[in-house]
mmCIF file of C-alpha atoms in Angstrom:
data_model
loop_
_atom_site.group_PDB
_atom_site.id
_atom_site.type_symbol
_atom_site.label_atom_id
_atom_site.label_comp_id
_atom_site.label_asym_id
_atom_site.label_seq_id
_atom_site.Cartn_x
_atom_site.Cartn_y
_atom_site.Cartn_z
ATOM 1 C CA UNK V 1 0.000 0.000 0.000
ATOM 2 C CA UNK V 2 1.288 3.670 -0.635
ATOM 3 C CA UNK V 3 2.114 5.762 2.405
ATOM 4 C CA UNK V 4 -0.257 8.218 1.593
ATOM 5 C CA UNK V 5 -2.881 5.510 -0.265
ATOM 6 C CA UNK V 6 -5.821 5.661 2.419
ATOM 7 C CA UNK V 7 -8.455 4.511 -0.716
ATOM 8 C CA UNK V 8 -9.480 1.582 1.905
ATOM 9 C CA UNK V 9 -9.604 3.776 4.828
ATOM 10 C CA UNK V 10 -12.752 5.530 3.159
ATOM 11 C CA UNK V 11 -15.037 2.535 3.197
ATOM 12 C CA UNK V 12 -16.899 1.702 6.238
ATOM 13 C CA UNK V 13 -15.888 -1.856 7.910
ATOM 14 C CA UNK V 14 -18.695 -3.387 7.903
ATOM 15 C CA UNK V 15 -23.001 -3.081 6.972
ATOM 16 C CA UNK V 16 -23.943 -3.144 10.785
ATOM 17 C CA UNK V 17 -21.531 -1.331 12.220
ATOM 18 C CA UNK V 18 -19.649 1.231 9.672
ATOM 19 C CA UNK V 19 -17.410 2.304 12.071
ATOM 20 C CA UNK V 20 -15.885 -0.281 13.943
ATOM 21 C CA UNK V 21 -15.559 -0.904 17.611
ATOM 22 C CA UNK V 22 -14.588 1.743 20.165
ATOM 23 C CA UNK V 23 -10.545 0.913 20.790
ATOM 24 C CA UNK V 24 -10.389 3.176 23.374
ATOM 25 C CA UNK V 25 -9.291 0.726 25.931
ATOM 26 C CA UNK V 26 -7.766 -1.580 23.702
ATOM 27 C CA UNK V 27 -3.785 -2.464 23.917
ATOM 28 C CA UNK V 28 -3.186 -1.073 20.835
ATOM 29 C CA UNK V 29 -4.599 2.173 21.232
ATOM 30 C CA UNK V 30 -3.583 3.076 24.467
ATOM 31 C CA UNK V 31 0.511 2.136 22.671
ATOM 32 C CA UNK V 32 -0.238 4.494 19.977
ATOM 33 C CA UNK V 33 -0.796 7.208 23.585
ATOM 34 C CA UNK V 34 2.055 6.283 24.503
ATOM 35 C CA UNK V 35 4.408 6.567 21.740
ATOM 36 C CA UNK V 36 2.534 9.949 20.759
ATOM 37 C CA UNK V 37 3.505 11.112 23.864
ATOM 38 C CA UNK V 38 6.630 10.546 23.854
ATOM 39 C CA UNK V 39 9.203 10.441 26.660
ATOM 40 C CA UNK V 40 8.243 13.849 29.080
ATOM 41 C CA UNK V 41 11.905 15.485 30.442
ATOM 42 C CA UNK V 42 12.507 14.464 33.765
ATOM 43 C CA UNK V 43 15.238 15.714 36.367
ATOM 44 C CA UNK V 44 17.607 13.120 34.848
ATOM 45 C CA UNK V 45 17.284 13.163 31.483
ATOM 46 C CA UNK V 46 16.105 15.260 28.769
ATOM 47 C CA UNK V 47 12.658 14.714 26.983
ATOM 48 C CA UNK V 48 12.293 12.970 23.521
ATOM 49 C CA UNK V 49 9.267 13.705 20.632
ATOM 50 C CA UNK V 50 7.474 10.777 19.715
ATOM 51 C CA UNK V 51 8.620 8.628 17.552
ATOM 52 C CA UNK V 52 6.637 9.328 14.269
ATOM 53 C CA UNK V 53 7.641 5.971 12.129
ATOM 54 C CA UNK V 54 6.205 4.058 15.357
ATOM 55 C CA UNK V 55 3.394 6.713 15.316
ATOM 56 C CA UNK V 56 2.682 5.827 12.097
ATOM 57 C CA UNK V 57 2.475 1.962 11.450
ATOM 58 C CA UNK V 58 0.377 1.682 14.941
ATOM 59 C CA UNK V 59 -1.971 4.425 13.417
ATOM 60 C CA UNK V 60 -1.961 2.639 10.304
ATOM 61 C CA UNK V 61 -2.605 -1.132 12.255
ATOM 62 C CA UNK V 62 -5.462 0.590 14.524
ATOM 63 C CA UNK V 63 -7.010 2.126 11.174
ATOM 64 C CA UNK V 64 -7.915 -1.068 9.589
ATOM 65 C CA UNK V 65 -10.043 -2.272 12.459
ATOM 66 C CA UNK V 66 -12.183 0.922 13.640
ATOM 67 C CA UNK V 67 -12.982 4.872 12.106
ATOM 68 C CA UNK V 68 -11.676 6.900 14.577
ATOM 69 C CA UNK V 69 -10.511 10.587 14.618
ATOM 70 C CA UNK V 70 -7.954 10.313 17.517
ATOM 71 C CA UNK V 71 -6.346 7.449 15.148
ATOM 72 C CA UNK V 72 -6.801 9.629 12.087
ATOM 73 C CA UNK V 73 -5.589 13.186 13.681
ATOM 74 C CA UNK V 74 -2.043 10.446 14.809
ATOM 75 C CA UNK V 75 -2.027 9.069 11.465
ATOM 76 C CA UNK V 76 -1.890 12.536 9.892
ATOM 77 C CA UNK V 77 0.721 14.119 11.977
ATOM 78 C CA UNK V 78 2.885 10.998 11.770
ATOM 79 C CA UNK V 79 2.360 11.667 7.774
ATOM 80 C CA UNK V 80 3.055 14.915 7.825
ATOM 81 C CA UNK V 81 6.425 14.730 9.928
ATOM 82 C CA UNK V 82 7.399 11.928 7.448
ATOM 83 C CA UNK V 83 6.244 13.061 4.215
ATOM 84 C CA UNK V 84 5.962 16.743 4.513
ATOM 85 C CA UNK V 85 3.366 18.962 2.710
ATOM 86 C CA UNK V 86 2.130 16.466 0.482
ATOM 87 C CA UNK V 87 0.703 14.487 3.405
ATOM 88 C CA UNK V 88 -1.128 17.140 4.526
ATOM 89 C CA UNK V 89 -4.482 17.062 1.845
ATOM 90 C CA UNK V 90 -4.655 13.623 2.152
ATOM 91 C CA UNK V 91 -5.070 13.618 5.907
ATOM 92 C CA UNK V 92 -7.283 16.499 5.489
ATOM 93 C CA UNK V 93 -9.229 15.069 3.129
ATOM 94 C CA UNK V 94 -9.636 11.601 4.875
ATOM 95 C CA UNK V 95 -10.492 13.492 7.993
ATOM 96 C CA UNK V 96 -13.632 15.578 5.788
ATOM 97 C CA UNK V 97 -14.784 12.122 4.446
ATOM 98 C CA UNK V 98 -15.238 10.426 7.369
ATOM 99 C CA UNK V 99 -17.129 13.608 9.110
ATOM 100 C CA UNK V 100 -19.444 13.800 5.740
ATOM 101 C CA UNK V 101 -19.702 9.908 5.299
ATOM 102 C CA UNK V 102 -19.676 8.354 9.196
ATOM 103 C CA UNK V 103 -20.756 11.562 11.711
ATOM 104 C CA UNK V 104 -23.217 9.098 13.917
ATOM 105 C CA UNK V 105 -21.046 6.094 13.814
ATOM 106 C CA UNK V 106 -17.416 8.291 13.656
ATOM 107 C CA UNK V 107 -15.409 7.413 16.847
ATOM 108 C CA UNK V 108 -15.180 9.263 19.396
ATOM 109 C CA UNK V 109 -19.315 9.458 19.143
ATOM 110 C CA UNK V 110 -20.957 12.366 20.295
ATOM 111 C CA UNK V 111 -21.947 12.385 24.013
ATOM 112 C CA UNK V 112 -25.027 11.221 25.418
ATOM 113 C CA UNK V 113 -26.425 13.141 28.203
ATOM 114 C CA UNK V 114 -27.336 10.126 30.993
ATOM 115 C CA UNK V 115 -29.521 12.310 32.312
ATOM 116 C CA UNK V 116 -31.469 13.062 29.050
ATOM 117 C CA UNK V 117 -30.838 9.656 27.191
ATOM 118 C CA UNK V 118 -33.597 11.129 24.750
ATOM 119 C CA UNK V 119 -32.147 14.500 23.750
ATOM 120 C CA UNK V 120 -29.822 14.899 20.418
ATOM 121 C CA UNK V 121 -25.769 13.832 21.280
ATOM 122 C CA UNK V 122 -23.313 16.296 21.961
ATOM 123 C CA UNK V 123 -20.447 16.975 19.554
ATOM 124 C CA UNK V 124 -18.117 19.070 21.719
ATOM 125 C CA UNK V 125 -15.506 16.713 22.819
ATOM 126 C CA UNK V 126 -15.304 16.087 19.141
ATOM 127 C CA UNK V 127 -15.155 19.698 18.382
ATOM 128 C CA UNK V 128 -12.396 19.324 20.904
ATOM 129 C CA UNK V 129 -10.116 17.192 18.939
ATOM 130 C CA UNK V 130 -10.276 18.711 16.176
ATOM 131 C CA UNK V 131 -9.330 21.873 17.533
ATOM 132 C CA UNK V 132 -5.782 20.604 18.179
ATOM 133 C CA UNK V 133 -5.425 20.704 14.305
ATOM 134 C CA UNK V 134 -4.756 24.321 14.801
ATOM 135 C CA UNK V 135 -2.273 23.998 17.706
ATOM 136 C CA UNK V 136 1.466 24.501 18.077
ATOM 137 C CA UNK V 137 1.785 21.262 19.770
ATOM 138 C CA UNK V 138 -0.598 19.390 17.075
ATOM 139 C CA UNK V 139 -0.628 19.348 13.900
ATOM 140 C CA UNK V 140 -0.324 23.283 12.844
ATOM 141 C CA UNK V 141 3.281 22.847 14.970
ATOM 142 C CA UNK V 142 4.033 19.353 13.013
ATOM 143 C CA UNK V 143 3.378 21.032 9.298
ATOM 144 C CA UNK V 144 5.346 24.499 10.589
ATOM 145 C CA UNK V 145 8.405 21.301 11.455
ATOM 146 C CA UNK V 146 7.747 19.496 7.957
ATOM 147 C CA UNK V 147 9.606 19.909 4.810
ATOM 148 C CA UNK V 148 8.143 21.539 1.477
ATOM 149 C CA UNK V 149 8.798 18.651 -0.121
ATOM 150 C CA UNK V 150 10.490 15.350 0.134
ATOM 151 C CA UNK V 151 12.984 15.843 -2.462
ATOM 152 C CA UNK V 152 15.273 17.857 -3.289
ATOM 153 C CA UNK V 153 15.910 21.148 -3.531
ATOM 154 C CA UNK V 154 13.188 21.880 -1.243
ATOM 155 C CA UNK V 155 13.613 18.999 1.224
ATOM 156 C CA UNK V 156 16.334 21.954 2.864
ATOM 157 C CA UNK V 157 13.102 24.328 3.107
ATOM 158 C CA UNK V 158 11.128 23.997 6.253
ATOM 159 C CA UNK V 159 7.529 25.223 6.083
ATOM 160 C CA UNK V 160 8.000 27.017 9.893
ATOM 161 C CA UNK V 161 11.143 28.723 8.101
ATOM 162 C CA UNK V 162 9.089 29.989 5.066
ATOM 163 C CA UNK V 163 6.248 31.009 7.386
ATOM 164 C CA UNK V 164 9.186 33.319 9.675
ATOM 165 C CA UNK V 165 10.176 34.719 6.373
ATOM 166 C CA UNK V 166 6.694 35.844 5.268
ATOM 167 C CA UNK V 167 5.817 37.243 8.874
ATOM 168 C CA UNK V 168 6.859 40.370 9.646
ATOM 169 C CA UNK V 169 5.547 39.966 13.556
ATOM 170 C CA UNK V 170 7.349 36.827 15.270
ATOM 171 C CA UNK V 171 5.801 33.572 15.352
ATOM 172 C CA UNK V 172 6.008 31.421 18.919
ATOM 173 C CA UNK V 173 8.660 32.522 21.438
ATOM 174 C CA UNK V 174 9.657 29.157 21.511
ATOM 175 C CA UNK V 175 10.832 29.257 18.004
ATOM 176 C CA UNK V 176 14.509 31.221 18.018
ATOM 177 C CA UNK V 177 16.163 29.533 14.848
ATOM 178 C CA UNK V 178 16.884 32.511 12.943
ATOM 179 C CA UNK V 179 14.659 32.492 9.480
ATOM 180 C CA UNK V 180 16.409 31.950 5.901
ATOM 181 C CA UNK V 181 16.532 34.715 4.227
ATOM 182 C CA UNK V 182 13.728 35.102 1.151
ATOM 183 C CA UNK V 183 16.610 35.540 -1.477
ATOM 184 C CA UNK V 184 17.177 32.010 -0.078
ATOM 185 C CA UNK V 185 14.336 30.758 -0.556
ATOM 186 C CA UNK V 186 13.798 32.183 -3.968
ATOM 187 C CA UNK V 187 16.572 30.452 -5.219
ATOM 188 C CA UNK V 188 15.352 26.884 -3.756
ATOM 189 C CA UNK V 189 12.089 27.645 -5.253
ATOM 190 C CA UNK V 190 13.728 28.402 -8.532
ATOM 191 C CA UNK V 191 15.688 25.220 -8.681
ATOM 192 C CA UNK V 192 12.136 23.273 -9.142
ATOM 193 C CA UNK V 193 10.864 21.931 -12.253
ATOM 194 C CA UNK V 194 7.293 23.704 -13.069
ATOM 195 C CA UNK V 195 5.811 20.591 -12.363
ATOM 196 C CA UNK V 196 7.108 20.087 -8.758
ATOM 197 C CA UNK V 197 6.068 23.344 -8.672
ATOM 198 C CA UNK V 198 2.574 23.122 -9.662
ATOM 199 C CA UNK V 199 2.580 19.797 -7.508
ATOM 200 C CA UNK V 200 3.676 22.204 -4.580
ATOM 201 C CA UNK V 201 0.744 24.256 -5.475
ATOM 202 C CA UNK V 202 -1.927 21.809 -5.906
ATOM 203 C CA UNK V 203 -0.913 20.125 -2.189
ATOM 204 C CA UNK V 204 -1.878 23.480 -0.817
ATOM 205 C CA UNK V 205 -4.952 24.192 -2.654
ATOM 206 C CA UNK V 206 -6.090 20.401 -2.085
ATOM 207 C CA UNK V 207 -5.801 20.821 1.840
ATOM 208 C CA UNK V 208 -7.263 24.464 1.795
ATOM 209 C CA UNK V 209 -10.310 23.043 0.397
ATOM 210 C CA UNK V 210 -10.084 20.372 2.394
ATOM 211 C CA UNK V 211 -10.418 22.295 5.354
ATOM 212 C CA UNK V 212 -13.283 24.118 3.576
ATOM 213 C CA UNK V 213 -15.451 20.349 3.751
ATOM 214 C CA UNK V 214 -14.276 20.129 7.169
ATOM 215 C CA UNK V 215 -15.570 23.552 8.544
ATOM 216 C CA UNK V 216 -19.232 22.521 6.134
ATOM 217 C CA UNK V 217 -19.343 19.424 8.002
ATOM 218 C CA UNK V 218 -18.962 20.419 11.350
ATOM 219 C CA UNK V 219 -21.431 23.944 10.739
ATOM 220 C CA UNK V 220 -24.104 21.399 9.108
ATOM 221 C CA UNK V 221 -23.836 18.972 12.086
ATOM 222 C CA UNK V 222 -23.358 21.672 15.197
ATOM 223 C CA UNK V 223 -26.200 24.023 13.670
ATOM 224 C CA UNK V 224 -28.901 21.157 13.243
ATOM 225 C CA UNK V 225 -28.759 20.378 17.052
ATOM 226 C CA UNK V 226 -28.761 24.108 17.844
ATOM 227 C CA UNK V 227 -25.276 23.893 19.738
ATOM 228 C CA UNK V 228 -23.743 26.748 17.215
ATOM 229 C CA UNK V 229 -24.461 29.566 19.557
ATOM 230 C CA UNK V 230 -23.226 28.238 22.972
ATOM 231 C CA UNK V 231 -20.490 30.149 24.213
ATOM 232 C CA UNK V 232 -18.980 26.748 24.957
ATOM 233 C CA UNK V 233 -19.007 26.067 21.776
ATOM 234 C CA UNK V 234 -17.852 28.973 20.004
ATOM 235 C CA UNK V 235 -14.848 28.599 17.853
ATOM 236 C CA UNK V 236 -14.104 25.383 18.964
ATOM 237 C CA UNK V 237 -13.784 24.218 15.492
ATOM 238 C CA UNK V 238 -11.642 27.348 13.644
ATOM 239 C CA UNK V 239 -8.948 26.880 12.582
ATOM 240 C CA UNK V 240 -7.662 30.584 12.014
ATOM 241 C CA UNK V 241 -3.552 29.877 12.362
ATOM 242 C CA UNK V 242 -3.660 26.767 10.123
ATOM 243 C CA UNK V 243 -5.383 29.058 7.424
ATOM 244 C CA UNK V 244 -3.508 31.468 7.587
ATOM 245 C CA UNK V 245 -0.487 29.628 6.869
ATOM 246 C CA UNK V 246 -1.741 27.998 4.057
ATOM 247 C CA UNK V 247 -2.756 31.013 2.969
ATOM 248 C CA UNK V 248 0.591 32.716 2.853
ATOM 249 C CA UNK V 249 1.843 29.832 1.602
ATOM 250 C CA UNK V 250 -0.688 29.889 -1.447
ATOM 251 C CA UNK V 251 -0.296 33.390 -2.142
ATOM 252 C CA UNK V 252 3.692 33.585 -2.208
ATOM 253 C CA UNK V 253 3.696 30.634 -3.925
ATOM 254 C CA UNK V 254 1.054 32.004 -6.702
ATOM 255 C CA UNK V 255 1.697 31.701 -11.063
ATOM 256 C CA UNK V 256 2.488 35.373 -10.942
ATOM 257 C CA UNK V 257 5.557 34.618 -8.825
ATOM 258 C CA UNK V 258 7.096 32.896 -11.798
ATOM 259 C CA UNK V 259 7.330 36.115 -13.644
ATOM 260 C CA UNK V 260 8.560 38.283 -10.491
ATOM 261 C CA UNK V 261 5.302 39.635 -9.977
ATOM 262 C CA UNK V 262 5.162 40.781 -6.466
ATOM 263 C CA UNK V 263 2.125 39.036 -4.519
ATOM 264 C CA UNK V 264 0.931 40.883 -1.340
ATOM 265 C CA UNK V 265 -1.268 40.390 1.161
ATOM 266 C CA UNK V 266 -4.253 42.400 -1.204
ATOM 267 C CA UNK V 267 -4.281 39.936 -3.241
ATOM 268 C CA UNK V 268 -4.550 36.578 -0.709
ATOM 269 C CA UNK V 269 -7.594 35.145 -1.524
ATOM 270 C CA UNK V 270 -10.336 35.455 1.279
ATOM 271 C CA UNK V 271 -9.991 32.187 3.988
ATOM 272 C CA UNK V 272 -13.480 29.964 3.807
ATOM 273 C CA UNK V 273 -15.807 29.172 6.772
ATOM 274 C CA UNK V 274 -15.577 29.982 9.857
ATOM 275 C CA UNK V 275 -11.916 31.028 9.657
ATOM 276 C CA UNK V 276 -13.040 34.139 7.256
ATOM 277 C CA UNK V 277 -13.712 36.278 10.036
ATOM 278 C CA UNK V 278 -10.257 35.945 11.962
ATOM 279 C CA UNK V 279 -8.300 39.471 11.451
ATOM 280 C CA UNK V 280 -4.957 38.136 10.015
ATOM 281 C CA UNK V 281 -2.003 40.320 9.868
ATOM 282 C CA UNK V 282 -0.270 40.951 6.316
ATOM 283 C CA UNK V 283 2.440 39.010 5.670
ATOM 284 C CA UNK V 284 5.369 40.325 4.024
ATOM 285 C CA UNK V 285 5.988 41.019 0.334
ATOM 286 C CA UNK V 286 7.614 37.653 -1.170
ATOM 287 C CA UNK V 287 8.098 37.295 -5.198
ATOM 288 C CA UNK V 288 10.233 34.498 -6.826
ATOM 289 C CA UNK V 289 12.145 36.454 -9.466
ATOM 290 C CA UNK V 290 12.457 35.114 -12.905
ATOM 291 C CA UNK V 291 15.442 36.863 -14.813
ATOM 292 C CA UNK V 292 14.855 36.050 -18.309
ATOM 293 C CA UNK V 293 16.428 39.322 -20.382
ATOM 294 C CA UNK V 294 19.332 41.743 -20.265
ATOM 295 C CA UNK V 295 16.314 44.294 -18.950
ATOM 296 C CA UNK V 296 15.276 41.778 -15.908
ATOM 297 C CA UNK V 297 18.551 41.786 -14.829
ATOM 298 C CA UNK V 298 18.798 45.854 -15.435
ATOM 299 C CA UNK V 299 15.504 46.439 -13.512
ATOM 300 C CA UNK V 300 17.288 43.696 -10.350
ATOM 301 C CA UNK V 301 20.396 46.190 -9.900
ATOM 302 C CA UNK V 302 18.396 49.331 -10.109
ATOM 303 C CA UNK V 303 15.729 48.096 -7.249
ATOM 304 C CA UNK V 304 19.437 46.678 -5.273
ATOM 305 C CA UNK V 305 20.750 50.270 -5.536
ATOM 306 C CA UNK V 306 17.600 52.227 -4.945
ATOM 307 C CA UNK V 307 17.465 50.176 -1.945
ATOM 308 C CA UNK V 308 20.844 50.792 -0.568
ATOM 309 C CA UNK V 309 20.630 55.132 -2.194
ATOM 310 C CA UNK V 310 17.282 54.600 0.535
ATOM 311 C CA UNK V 311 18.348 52.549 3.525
ATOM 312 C CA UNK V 312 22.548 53.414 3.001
ATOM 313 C CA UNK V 313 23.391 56.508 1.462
ATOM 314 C CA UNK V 314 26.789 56.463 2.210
ATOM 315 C CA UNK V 315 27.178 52.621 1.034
ATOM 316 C CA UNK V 316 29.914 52.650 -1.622
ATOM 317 C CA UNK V 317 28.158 49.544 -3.121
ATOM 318 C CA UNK V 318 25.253 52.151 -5.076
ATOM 319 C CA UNK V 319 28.118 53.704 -7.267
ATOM 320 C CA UNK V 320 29.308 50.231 -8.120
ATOM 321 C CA UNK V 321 25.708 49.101 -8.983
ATOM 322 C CA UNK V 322 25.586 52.269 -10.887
ATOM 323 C CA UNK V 323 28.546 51.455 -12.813
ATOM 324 C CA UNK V 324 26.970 47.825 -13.274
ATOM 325 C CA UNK V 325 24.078 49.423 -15.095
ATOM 326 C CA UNK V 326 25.467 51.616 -17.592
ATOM 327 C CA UNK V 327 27.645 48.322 -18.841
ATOM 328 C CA UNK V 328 24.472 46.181 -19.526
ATOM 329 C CA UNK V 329 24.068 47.273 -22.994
ATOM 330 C CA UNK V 330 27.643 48.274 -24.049
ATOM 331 C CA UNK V 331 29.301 45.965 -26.616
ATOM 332 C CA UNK V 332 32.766 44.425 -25.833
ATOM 333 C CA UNK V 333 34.613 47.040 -27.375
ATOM 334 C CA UNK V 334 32.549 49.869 -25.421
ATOM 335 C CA UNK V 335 33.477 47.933 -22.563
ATOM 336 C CA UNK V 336 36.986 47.873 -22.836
ATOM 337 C CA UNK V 337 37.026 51.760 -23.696
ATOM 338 C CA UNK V 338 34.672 52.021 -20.248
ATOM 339 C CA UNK V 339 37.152 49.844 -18.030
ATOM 340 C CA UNK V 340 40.462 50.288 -19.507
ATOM 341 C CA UNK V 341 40.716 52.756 -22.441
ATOM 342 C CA UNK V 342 44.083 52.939 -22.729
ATOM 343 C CA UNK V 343 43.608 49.357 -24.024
ATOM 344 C CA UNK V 344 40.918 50.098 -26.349
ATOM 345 C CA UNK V 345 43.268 50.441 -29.596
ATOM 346 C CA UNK V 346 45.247 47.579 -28.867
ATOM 347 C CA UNK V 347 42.589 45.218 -28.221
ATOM 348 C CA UNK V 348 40.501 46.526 -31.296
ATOM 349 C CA UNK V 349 43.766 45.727 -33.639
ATOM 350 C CA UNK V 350 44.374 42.524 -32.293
ATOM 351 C CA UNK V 351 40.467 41.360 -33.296
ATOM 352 C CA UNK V 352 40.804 43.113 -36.479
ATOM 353 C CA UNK V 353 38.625 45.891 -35.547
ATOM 354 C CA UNK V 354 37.992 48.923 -36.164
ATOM 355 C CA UNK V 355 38.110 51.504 -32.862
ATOM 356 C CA UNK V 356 34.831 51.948 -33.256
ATOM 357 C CA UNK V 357 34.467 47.952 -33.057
ATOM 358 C CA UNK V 358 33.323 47.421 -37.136
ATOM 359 C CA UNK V 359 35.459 45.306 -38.853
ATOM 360 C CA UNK V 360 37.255 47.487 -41.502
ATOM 361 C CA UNK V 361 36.664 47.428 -45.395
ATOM 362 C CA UNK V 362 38.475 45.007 -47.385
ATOM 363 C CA UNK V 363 41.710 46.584 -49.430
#
């Protein structure tokens, strides 16, 4: 089966009981606890994370005998810290599926109230655990640790990293690796194939829409018992930080980009759901700079040395960038008359020119 092949994960188990059993109690389950908790610092030794290939194939075991989120949610950030971004819509996606297809028989089931056996099941310790999708210590903090891609260049490219270097505000205090710089990433970006590109691309848009299903779900479901305007309730399902990286990540990463089209936070396309009314701030300008002419690479050193005539007026580097300019269009001859002129007439009789730099007319 393919890592990220959950085809057979989609079907329910069985006629009577589409769901499974409850594993709650079960060996296995209470393992897959364990090694997702991982091993806690103590006064003798330091903590460890989990283990996230052991994560993964007891996930993956417990999956083929019940339909249950807290097996799903482990699955997903195992897959995520092992395959990187393009785990991430296929978890999503599994996780809207089974809320659409299985929300009565979905483990953990809604909550009866023993004192009101009759009245319609609650959903909030389901809300619950969903919630941790958008935490630091869940899965928005396992995608922000996860590579682009798997393979290379942008294996080197953390998705935290790319988020520091689109935020102008910092992210969590906890976070001090310094972020690479977006000239950096630019260049990794740049090393990619259109199609990894596109694939890059995609991955986002597939788990942004994904998220979408999973916010229609949840709405449908909470609003039809009347639950929606609890306070308790109340944003327990938004996912506001997990949008907005995706976001970012969909707008710097936008077609424009190719062509060095600078994509700001104007033109991020609105979030969906309930996430649409969370005030995000603006992350920073990022384009991916194509130079395909003589005038791209003009129009680079001119913004270089408007920056520094700006920011570092007494930078000797602008007069060199300058210099750098008016050479762009000269031909080889010009040059040589620019840079060393008192070489000009020797170098224009040794190539049979002219000074002027035309050949001369046959005798």
């Amino acid at each position: 089966m393919d890592a990220l092949d959950v085809t057979a994960w989609l079907a329910p188990l069985d006629d009577s009981s589409p769901c499974g059993p409850d594993l709650s109690f079960t060996p296995g389950f209470l393992a897959l606890q364990r090694s997702l908790a991982g091993r806690p610092e103590s006064q003798f030794a330091a903590g460890e994370p989990p283990s996230w290939p052991e994560v993964l194939q007891q996930s993956a075991a417990l999956m083929a005998q019940s339909r249950d989120l807290r097996v799903a949610l482990a699955w997903s950030r195992a897959s995520i810290r092992l395959q990187g971004l393009s785990a991430l819509p296929v978890a999503l996606e599994l996780i809207s599926e089974w809320l659409h297809r299985f929300w009565d028989e979905l483990h953990p089931r809604p909550e009866v109230d023993p004192d009101a056996p009759d009245a319609t099941p609650d959903p909030y310790a389901r809300l619950g655990l969903l919630s941790t999708m958008d935490q630091p210590a869940g899965l928005l903090g396992d995608l922000r640790d996860a590579s682009l891609w798997r393979d290379r260049p942008l294996a080197a490219l953390r998705i935290g990293d790319i988020e520091k270097a689109l935020n102008e505000t910092p992210l969590p205090a906890d976070d001090s690796a310094p972020a690479p710089s977006i000239s950096l990433i630019q260049g990794l970006w740049n090393e990619c194939s259109p199609e990894r590109q596109d694939d890059v691309r995609a991955a986002v848009l597939r788990a942004l829409t994904a998220i979408g299903r999973i916010h229609a779900a949840l709405s449908l479901h909470v609003e039809s018992v009347a639950l929606r305007q609890t306070d308790a309730l109340e944003g327990a399902f938004e996912t506001p930080r997990l949008m907005r990286l995706l976001t970012q990540l969909q707008s710097a990463l936008a077609d424009p980009l190719r062509e060095g089209t600078e994509v700001s936070a104007a033109a991020m396309p609105p979030a969906q759901g309930p996430a649409a009314q969370t005030t995000l701030a603006a992350p920073a300008a990022f384009h991916i700079a194509a130079l395909n002419s003589r005038a791209d690479v003009i129009r680079a050193l001119q913004a270089v040395r408007r920056y520094l005539e700006q920011t570092e007026p007494s930078h000797p580097a602008q007069w060199l960038l300058l210099r750098a300019e008016r050479l762009m269009d000269k031909t080889f001859l010009e040059l040589i008359r620019e840079l060393a002129p008192e070489a000009a007439e020797s170098v224009a009789r040794t190539l049979g020119l002219s000074t002027d730099g035309v050949l001369p007319e046959p005798a």
